[in-house]
Short mmCIF file of C-alpha atoms in Angstrom, two decimals:
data_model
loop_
_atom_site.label_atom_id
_atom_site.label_comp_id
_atom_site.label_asym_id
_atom_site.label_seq_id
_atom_site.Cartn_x
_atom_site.Cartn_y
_atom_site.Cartn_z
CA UNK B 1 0.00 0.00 0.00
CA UNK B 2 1.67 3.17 -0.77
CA UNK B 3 1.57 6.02 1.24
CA UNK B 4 0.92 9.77 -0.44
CA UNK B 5 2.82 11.96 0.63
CA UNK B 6 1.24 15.30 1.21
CA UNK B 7 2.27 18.44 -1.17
CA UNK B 8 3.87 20.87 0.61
CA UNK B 9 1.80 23.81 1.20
CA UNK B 10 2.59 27.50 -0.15
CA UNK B 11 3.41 28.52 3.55
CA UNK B 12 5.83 25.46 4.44
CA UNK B 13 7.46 25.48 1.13
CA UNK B 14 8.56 28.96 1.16
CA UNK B 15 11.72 30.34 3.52
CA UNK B 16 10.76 32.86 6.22
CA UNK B 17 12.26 35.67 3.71
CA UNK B 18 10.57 34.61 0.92
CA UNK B 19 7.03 34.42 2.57
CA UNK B 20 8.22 38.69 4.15
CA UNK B 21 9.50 39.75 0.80
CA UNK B 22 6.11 38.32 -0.69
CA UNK B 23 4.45 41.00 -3.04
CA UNK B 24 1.31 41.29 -3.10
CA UNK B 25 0.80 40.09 -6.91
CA UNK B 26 2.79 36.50 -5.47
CA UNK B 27 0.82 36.29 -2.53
CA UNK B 28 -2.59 36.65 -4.94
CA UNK B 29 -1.23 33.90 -6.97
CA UNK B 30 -1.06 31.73 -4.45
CA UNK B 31 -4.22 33.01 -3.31
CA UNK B 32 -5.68 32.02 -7.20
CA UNK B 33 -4.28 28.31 -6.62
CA UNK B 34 -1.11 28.46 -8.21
CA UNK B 35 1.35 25.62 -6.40
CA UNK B 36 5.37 25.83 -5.49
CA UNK B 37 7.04 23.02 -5.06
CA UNK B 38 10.82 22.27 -3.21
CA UNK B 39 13.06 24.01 -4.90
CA UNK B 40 11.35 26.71 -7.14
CA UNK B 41 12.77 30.32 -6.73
CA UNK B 42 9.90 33.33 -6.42
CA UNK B 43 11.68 36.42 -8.00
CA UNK B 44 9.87 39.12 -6.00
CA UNK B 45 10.51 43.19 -5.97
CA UNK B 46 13.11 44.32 -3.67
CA UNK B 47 11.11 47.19 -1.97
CA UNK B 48 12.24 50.80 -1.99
CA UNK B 49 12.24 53.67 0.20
CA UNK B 50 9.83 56.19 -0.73
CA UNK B 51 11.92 59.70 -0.92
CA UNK B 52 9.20 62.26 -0.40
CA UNK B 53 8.32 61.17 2.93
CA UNK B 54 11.51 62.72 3.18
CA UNK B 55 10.69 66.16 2.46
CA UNK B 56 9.36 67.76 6.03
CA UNK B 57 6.24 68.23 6.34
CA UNK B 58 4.59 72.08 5.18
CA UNK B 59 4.21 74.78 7.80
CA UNK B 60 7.17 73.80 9.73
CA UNK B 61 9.64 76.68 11.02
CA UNK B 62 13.09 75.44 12.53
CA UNK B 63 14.21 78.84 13.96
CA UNK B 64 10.88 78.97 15.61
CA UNK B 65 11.05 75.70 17.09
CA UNK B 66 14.77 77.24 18.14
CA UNK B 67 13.24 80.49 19.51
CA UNK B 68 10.73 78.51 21.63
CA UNK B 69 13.77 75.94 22.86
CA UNK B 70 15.59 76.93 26.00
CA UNK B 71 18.88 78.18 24.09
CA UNK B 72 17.13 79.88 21.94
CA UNK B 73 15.41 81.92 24.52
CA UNK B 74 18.63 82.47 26.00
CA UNK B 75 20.18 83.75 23.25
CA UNK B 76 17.13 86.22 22.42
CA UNK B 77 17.36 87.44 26.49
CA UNK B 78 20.87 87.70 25.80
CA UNK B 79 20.65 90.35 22.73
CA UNK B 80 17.56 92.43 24.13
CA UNK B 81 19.34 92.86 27.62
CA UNK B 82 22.63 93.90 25.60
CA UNK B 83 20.51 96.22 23.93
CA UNK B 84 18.38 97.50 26.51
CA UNK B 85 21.37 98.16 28.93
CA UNK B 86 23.24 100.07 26.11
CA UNK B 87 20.38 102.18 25.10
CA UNK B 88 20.14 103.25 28.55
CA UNK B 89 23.63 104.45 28.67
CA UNK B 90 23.34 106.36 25.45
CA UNK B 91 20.20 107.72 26.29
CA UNK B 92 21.29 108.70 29.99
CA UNK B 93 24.28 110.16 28.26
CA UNK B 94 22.34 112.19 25.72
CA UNK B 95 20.02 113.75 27.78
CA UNK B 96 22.80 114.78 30.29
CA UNK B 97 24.69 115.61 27.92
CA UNK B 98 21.92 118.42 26.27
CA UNK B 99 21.45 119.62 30.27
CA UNK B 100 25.05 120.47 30.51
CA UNK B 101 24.95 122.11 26.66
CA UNK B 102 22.53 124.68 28.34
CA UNK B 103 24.28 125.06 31.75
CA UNK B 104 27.36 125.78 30.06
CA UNK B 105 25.64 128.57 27.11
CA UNK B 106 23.85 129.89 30.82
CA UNK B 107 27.32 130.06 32.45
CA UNK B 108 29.42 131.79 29.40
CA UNK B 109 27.09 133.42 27.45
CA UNK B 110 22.98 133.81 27.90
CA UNK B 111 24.14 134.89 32.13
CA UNK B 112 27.12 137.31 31.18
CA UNK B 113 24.75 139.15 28.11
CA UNK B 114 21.80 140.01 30.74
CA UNK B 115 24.15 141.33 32.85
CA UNK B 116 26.11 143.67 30.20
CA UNK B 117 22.05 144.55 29.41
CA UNK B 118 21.83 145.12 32.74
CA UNK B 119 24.81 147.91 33.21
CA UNK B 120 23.60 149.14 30.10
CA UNK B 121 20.48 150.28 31.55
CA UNK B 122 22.43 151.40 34.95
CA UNK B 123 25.00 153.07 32.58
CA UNK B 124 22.52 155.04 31.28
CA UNK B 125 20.60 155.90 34.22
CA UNK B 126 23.74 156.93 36.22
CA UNK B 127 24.92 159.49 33.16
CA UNK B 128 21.57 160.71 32.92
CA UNK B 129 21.99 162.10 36.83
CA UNK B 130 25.15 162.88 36.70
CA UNK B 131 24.69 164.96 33.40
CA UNK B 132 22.22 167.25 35.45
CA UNK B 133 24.34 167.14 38.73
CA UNK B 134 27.28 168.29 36.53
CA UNK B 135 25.08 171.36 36.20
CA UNK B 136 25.10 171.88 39.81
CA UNK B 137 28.55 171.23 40.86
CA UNK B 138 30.33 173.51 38.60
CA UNK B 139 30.36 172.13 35.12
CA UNK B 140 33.07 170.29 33.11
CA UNK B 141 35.13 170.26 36.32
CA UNK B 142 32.84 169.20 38.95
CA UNK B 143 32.52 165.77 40.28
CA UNK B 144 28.83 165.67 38.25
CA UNK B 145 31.48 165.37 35.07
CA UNK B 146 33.59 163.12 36.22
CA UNK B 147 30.65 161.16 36.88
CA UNK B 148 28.96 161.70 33.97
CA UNK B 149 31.89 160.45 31.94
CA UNK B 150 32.76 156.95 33.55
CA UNK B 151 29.24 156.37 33.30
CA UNK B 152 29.43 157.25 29.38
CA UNK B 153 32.15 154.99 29.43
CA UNK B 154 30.67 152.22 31.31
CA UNK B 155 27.14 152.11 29.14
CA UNK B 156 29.41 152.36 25.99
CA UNK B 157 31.45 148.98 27.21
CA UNK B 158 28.23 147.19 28.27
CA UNK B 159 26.75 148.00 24.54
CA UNK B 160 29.64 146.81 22.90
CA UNK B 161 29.21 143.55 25.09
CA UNK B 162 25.50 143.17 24.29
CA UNK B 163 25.82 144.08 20.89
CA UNK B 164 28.78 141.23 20.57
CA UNK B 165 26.55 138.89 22.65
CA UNK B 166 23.24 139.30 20.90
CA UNK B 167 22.98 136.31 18.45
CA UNK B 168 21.97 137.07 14.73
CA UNK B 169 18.81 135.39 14.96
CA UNK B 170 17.80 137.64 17.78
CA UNK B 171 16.20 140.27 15.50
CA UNK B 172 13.89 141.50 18.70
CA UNK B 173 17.15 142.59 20.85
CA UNK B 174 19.51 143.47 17.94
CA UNK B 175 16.41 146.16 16.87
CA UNK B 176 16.23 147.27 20.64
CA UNK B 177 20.28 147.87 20.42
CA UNK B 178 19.84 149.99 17.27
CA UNK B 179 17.31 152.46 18.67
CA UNK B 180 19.42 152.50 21.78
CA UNK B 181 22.42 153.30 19.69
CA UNK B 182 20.49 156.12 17.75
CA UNK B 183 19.22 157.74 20.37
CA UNK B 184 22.15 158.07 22.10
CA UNK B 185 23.68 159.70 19.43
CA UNK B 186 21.04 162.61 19.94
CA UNK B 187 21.06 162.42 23.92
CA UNK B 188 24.92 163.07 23.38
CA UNK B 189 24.14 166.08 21.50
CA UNK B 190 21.51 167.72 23.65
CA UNK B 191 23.95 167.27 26.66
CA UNK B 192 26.62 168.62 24.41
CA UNK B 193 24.63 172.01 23.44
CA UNK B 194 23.28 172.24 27.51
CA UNK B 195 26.81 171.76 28.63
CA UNK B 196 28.39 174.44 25.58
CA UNK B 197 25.06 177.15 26.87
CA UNK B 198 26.19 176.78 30.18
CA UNK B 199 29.60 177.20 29.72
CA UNK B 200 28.53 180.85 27.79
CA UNK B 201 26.07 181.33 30.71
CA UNK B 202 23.48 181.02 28.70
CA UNK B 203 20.09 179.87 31.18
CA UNK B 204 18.77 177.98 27.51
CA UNK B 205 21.05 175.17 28.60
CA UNK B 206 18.80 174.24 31.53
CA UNK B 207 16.18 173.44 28.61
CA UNK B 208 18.35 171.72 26.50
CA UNK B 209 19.54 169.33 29.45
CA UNK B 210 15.73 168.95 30.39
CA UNK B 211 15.12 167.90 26.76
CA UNK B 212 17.97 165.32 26.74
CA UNK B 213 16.42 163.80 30.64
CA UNK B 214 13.61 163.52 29.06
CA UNK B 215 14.73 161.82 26.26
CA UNK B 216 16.69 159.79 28.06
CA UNK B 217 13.79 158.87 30.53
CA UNK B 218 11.15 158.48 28.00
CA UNK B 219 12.61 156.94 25.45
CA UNK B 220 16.31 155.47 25.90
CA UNK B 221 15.19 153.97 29.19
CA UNK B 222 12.78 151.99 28.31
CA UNK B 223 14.46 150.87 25.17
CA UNK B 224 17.71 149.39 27.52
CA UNK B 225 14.60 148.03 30.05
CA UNK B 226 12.95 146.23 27.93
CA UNK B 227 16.54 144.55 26.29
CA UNK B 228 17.34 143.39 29.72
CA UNK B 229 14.29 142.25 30.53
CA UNK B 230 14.32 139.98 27.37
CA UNK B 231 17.92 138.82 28.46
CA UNK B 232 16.78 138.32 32.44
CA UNK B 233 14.06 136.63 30.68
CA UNK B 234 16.49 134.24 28.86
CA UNK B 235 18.53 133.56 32.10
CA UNK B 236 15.79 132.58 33.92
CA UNK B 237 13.99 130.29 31.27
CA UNK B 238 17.58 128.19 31.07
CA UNK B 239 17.40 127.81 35.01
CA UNK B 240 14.07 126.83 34.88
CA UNK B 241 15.11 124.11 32.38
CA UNK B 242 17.70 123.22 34.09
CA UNK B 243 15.85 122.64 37.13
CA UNK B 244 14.09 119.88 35.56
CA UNK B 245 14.87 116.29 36.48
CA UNK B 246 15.54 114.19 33.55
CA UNK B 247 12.35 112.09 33.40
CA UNK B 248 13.59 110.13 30.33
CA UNK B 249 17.09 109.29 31.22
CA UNK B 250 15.36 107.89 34.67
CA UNK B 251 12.62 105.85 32.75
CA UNK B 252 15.04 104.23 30.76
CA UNK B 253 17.69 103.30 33.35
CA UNK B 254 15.11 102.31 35.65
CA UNK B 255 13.78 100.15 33.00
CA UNK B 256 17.13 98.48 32.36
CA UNK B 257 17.69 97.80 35.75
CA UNK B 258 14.46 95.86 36.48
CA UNK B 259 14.72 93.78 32.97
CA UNK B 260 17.76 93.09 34.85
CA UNK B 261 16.54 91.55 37.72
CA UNK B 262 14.02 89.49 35.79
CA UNK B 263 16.12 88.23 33.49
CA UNK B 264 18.62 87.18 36.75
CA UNK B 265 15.72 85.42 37.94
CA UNK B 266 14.92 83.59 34.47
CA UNK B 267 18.80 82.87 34.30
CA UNK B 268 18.53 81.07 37.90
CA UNK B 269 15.44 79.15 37.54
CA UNK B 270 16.52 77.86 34.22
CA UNK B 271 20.24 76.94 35.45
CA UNK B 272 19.18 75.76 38.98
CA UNK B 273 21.82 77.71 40.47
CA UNK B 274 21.61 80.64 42.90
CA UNK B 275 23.04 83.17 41.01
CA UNK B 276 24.51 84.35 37.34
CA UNK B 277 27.77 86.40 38.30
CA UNK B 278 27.53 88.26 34.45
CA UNK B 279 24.27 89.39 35.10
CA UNK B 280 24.66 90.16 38.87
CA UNK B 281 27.47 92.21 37.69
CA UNK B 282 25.31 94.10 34.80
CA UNK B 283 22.78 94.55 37.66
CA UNK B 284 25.05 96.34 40.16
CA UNK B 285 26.29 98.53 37.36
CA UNK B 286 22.97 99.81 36.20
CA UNK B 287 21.59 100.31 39.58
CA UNK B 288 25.04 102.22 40.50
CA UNK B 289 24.27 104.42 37.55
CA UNK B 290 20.82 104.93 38.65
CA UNK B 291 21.86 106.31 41.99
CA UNK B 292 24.28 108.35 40.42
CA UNK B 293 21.85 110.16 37.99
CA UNK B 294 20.03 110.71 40.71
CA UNK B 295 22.17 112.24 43.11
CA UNK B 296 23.71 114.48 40.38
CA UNK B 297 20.03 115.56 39.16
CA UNK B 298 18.85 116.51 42.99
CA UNK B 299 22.09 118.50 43.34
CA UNK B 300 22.38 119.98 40.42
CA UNK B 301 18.32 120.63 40.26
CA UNK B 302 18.68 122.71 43.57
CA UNK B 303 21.90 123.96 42.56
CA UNK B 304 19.60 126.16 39.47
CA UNK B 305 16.49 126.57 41.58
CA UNK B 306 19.21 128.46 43.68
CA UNK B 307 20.52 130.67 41.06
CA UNK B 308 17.17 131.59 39.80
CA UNK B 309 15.70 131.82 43.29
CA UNK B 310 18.52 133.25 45.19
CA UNK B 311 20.22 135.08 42.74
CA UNK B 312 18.27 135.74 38.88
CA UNK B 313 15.23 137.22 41.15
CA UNK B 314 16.54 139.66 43.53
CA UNK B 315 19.06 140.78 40.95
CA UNK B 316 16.23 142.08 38.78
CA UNK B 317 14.93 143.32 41.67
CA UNK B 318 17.61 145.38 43.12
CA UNK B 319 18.55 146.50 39.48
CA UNK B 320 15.12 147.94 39.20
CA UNK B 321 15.83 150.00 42.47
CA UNK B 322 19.03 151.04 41.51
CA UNK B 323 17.35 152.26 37.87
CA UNK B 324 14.84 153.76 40.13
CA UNK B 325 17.02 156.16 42.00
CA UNK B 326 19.20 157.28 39.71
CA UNK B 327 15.57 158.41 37.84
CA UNK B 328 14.96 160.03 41.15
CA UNK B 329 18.21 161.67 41.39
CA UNK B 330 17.96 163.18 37.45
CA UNK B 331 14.84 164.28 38.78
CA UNK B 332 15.83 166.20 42.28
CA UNK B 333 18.31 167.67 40.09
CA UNK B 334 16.93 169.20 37.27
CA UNK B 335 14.10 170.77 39.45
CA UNK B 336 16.78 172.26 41.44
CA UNK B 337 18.34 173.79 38.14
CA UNK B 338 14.50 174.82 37.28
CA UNK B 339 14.39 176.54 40.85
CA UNK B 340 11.42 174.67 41.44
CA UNK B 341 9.46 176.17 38.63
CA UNK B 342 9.03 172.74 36.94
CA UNK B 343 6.23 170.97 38.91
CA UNK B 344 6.67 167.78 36.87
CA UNK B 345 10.17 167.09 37.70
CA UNK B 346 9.28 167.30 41.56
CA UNK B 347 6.07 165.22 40.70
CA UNK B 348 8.51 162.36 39.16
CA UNK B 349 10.60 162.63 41.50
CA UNK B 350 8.06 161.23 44.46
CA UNK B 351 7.12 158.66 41.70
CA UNK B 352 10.39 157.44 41.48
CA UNK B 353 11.29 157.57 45.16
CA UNK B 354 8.11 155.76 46.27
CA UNK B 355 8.80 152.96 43.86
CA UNK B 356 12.54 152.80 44.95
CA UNK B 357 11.13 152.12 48.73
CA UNK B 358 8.53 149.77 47.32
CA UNK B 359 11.29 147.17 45.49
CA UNK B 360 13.69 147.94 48.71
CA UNK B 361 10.60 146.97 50.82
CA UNK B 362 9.53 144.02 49.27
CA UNK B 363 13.18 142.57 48.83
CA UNK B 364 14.01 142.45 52.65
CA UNK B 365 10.59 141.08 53.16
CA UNK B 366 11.32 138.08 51.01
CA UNK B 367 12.72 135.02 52.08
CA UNK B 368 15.45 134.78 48.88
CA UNK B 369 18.66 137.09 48.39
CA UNK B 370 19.65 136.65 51.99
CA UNK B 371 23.30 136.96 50.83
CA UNK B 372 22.74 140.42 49.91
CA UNK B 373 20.40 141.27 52.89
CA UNK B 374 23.31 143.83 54.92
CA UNK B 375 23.91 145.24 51.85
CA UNK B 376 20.23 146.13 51.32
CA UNK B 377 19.45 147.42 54.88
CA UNK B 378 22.77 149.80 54.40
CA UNK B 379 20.86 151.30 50.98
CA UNK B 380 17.01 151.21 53.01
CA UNK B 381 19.69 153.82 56.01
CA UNK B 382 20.90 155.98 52.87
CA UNK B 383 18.07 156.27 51.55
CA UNK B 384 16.26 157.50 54.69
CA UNK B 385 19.28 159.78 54.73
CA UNK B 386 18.54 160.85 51.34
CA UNK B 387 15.10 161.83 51.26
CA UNK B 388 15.95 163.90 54.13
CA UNK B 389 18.77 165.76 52.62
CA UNK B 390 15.47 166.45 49.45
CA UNK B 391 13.39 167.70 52.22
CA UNK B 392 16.57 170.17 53.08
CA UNK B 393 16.54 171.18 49.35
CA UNK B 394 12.64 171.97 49.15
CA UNK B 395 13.07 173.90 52.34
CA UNK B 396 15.81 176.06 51.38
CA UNK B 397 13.64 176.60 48.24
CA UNK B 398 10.97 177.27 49.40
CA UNK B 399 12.91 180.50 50.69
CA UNK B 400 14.63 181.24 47.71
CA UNK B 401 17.77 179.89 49.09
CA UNK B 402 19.30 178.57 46.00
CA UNK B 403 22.86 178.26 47.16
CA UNK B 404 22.39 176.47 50.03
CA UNK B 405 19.87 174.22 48.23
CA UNK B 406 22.56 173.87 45.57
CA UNK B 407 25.22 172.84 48.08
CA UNK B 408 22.99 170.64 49.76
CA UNK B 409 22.20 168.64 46.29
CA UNK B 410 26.00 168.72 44.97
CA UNK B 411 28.08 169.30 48.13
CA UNK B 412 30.82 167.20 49.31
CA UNK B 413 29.89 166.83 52.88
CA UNK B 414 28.64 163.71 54.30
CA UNK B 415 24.96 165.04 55.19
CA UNK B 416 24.35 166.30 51.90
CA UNK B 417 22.19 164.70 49.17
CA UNK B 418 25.06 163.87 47.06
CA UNK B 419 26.77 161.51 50.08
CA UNK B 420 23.77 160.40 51.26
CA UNK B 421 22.35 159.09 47.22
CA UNK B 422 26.10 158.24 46.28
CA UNK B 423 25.90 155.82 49.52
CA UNK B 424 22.58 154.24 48.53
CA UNK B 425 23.89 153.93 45.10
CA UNK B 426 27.57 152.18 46.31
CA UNK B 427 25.23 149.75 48.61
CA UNK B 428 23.18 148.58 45.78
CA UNK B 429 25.76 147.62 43.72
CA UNK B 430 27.34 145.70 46.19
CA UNK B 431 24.17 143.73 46.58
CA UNK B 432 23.31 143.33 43.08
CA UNK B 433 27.87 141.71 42.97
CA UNK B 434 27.16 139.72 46.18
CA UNK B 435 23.88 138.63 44.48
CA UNK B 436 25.52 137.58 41.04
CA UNK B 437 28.78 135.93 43.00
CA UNK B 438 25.93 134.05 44.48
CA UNK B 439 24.27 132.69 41.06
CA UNK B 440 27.35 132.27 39.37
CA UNK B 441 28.40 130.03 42.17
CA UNK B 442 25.09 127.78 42.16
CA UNK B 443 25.22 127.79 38.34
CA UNK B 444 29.17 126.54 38.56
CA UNK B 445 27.69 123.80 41.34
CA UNK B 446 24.93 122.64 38.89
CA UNK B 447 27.08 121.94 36.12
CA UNK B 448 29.85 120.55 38.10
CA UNK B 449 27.19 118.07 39.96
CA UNK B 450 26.97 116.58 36.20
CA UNK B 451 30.31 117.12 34.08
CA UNK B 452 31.15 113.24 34.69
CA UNK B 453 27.90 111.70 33.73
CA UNK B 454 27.41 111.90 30.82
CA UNK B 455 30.58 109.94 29.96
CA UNK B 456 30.51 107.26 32.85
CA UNK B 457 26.46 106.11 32.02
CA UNK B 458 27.74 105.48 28.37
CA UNK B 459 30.80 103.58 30.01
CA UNK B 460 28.46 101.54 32.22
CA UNK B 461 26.18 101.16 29.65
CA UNK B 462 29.13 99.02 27.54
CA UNK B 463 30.41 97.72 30.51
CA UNK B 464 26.37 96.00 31.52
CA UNK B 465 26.79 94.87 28.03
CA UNK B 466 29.55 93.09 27.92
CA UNK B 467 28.43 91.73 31.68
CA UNK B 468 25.19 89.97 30.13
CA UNK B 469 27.63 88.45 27.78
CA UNK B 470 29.70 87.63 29.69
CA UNK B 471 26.50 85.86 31.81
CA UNK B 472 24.82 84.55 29.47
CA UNK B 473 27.10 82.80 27.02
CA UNK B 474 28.20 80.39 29.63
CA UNK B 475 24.63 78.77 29.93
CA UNK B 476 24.13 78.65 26.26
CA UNK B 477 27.54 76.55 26.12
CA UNK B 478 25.46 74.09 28.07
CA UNK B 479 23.47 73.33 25.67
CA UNK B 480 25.95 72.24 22.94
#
């Protein structure tokens, strides 16, 4: 009896790779009923790697997916610290540098052109009394000449300063200097024909120098008040300025110093360490320029609050009451050469005497200009002094005592009206010095407070920068 021996089957007859490398058209001939036997080969397709699953897949951003990794947000703290702390140090260094740009035109040019505007108008005021007390004392000879020309020469140095000082642009003040300048030229001449009829004895020279006062008065006066006025203006604008604390210079390096601090934290949570010495270092810096822009901005803020305060105000004060009596002085004058027979002058005159005690008044009652408050209360005696030496003249006119009311307006001794106004006169100038030594000094301190900062913030601003490097290229290494 034979024995069959079974056919293999597809599954047995085939090796293990044959059966996995199977295509799918062999395994559906099989499937159709299609037989192998021992030792048949199945050719089959060697299978190949598709190349576009390759390609990655659309929408995908690798520097995003760097920017949201931890070096990559390292690296983007890194570069906005660097550029945050700079910026702060050029911006610090900017705006301090702009506030010392205006201290220093205050201190050598906008300060020292008020105060040439400012003997200008004295100048003038000073040769317009003296022109009349020449009249009294005895002419070209008398000490009225003597006074009449320094004072000449005084207002013409102070309107060759001004004039040099005035800038181009300036059309307001250069126009004020011209009519000043023209007017002078016909001042000059009255006082030249007065002086030239009273030299032939001629009484028409009393009108003449009563038409150059009042052109001086009306006219000239005003023209020099209102140029220093524009210039005393100018001073005190700057200080005001200057005063100011610099809002944006703190914003920004107060900004710095917190991303700072954040980013220190960041830094240590990231790194699990306590501290990163870079940043720490970048930190100290910034605050240490912090504390320095402020401490230079509070001194150097009261340093100009000073000079305006303490020095720009009573100066224009005292000025005015210096203007004031030398008006009142032209005025006591050329009524005594008009032997009282010109109302108006003696009408002016308590105008201009009243105001003088009004300014001297309110100055002593203020709290500012203490440095020139002896000074003051030695013009406040003379005066007092003064007004009783007029009350002398009026009495010895009222008599028809012209001599005596002469020698009492022009004499030499120390009771006379001469002594007493050249006293008041000496007094207020050394206020309106001791007030200007006093400005010039606060103006000096508020510069000063600053000169170094606006170098050293741009210093420490490249120095935090190079600290955050420094900081934060370490951790970054970490990651390679």
């Amino acid at each position: 009896m034979s024995v069959r021996r079974p056919l293999p089957s597809v599954h047995t007859g085939l090796s293990d790779a044959a059966r996995i490398g199977a295509q799918p058209e062999s395994r559906a001939a099989v499937q159709e009923g299609r037989m192998f036997h021992r030792g048949d080969h199945v050719v089959t397709e060697t299978p190949t790697l598709d190349e576009d699953l390759l390609v990655e897949p659309e929408g995908r951003r690798p520097w995003v997916e760097f920017l949201t990794s931890t070096p990559g947000r390292l690296t983007v703290l890194g570069v906005a610290l660097i550029a945050v702390v700079i910026a702060a140090g050029v911006l610090t260094s900017a705006a301090v540098g702009a506030r010392q740009q205006r201290v220093e035109v205050l201190r050598t040019h906008t300060e020292p052109l008020a105060n040439a505007a400012q003997a200008l108008y004295s100048s003038l005021s000073i040769a317009d009394a003296a022109a009349t007390t020449s009249f009294i004392s005895g002419g070209e000879s008398g000490t009225g000449a003597e006074q009449f020309t320094q004072a000449v020469g005084d207002a013409s140095n102070a309107l060759v300063t001004a004039t040099n000082g005035v800038s181009s642009q300036d059309a307001e003040s250069l126009a004020l200097l011209s009519d000043v300048v023209r007017n002078l030229a016909e001042y000059f001449n009255l006082v030249a024909t007065a002086q030239a009829n009273d030299r032939a004895g001629n009484p028409v020279g009393v009108a003449y120098l009563s038409d150059a006062s009042a052109l001086m008065q009306d006219t000239i006066l005003p023209l020099a008040e209102q140029l220093y006025v524009r210039q005393s203006d100018a001073v005190a604008e700057t200080q005001t300025h200057t005063a100011q604390l610099p809002a944006a210079a703190f914003t920004v390096t107060a900004a710095a110093l917190v991303a700072l601090v954040l980013a220190q934290l960041y830094v240590v949570r990231k790194s699990k360490r306590r501290f990163n010495p870079g940043l720490a270092v970048a930190t100290l810096l910034m605050a240490g320029l912090l504390i320095w822009l402020i401490a230079g901005s509070l001194v150097s803020t009261s340093a100009s609050e000073h000079a305006r305060t303490e020095g720009t105000q009573p100066i224009n004060t005292v000025a005015r009451a210096r203007i004031l009596a030398q008006q009142a002085r032209a005025d006591e004058t050329l009524a005594l050469l008009q032997r009282g027979a010109d109302t108006q002058s003696e009408i002016d005159y308590t105008r201009h005497s009243q105001a003088l005690s009004d300014e001297l008044t309110r100055q002593l009652d203020s709290s500012h200009g203490d440095v020139a408050a002896d000074d003051l209360r030695d013009a406040v005696a003379a005066r007092d002094g003064w007004l009783a030496a007029h009350r002398d003249i009026e009495i010895a006119l009222e008599r028809g005592d012209y001599p005596t009311a002469a020698a009492i307006a022009a004499g030499s001794g120390s009771g006379t009206s001469a002594a007493k106004f050249a006293a008041m006169d000496e007094a207020l100038q050394n206020a309106i010095d001791r007030l200007r030594d006093d400005e010039a000094s606060a103006v000096t301190d508020a510069y000063r407070s600053m000169s170094s900062l606006a170098v050293g913030s741009m210093i420490i601003g490249v120095s935090c920068g190079f600290a955050v490097g420094g900081g934060i290229w370490p951790r970054l290494n970490e990651y390679h």
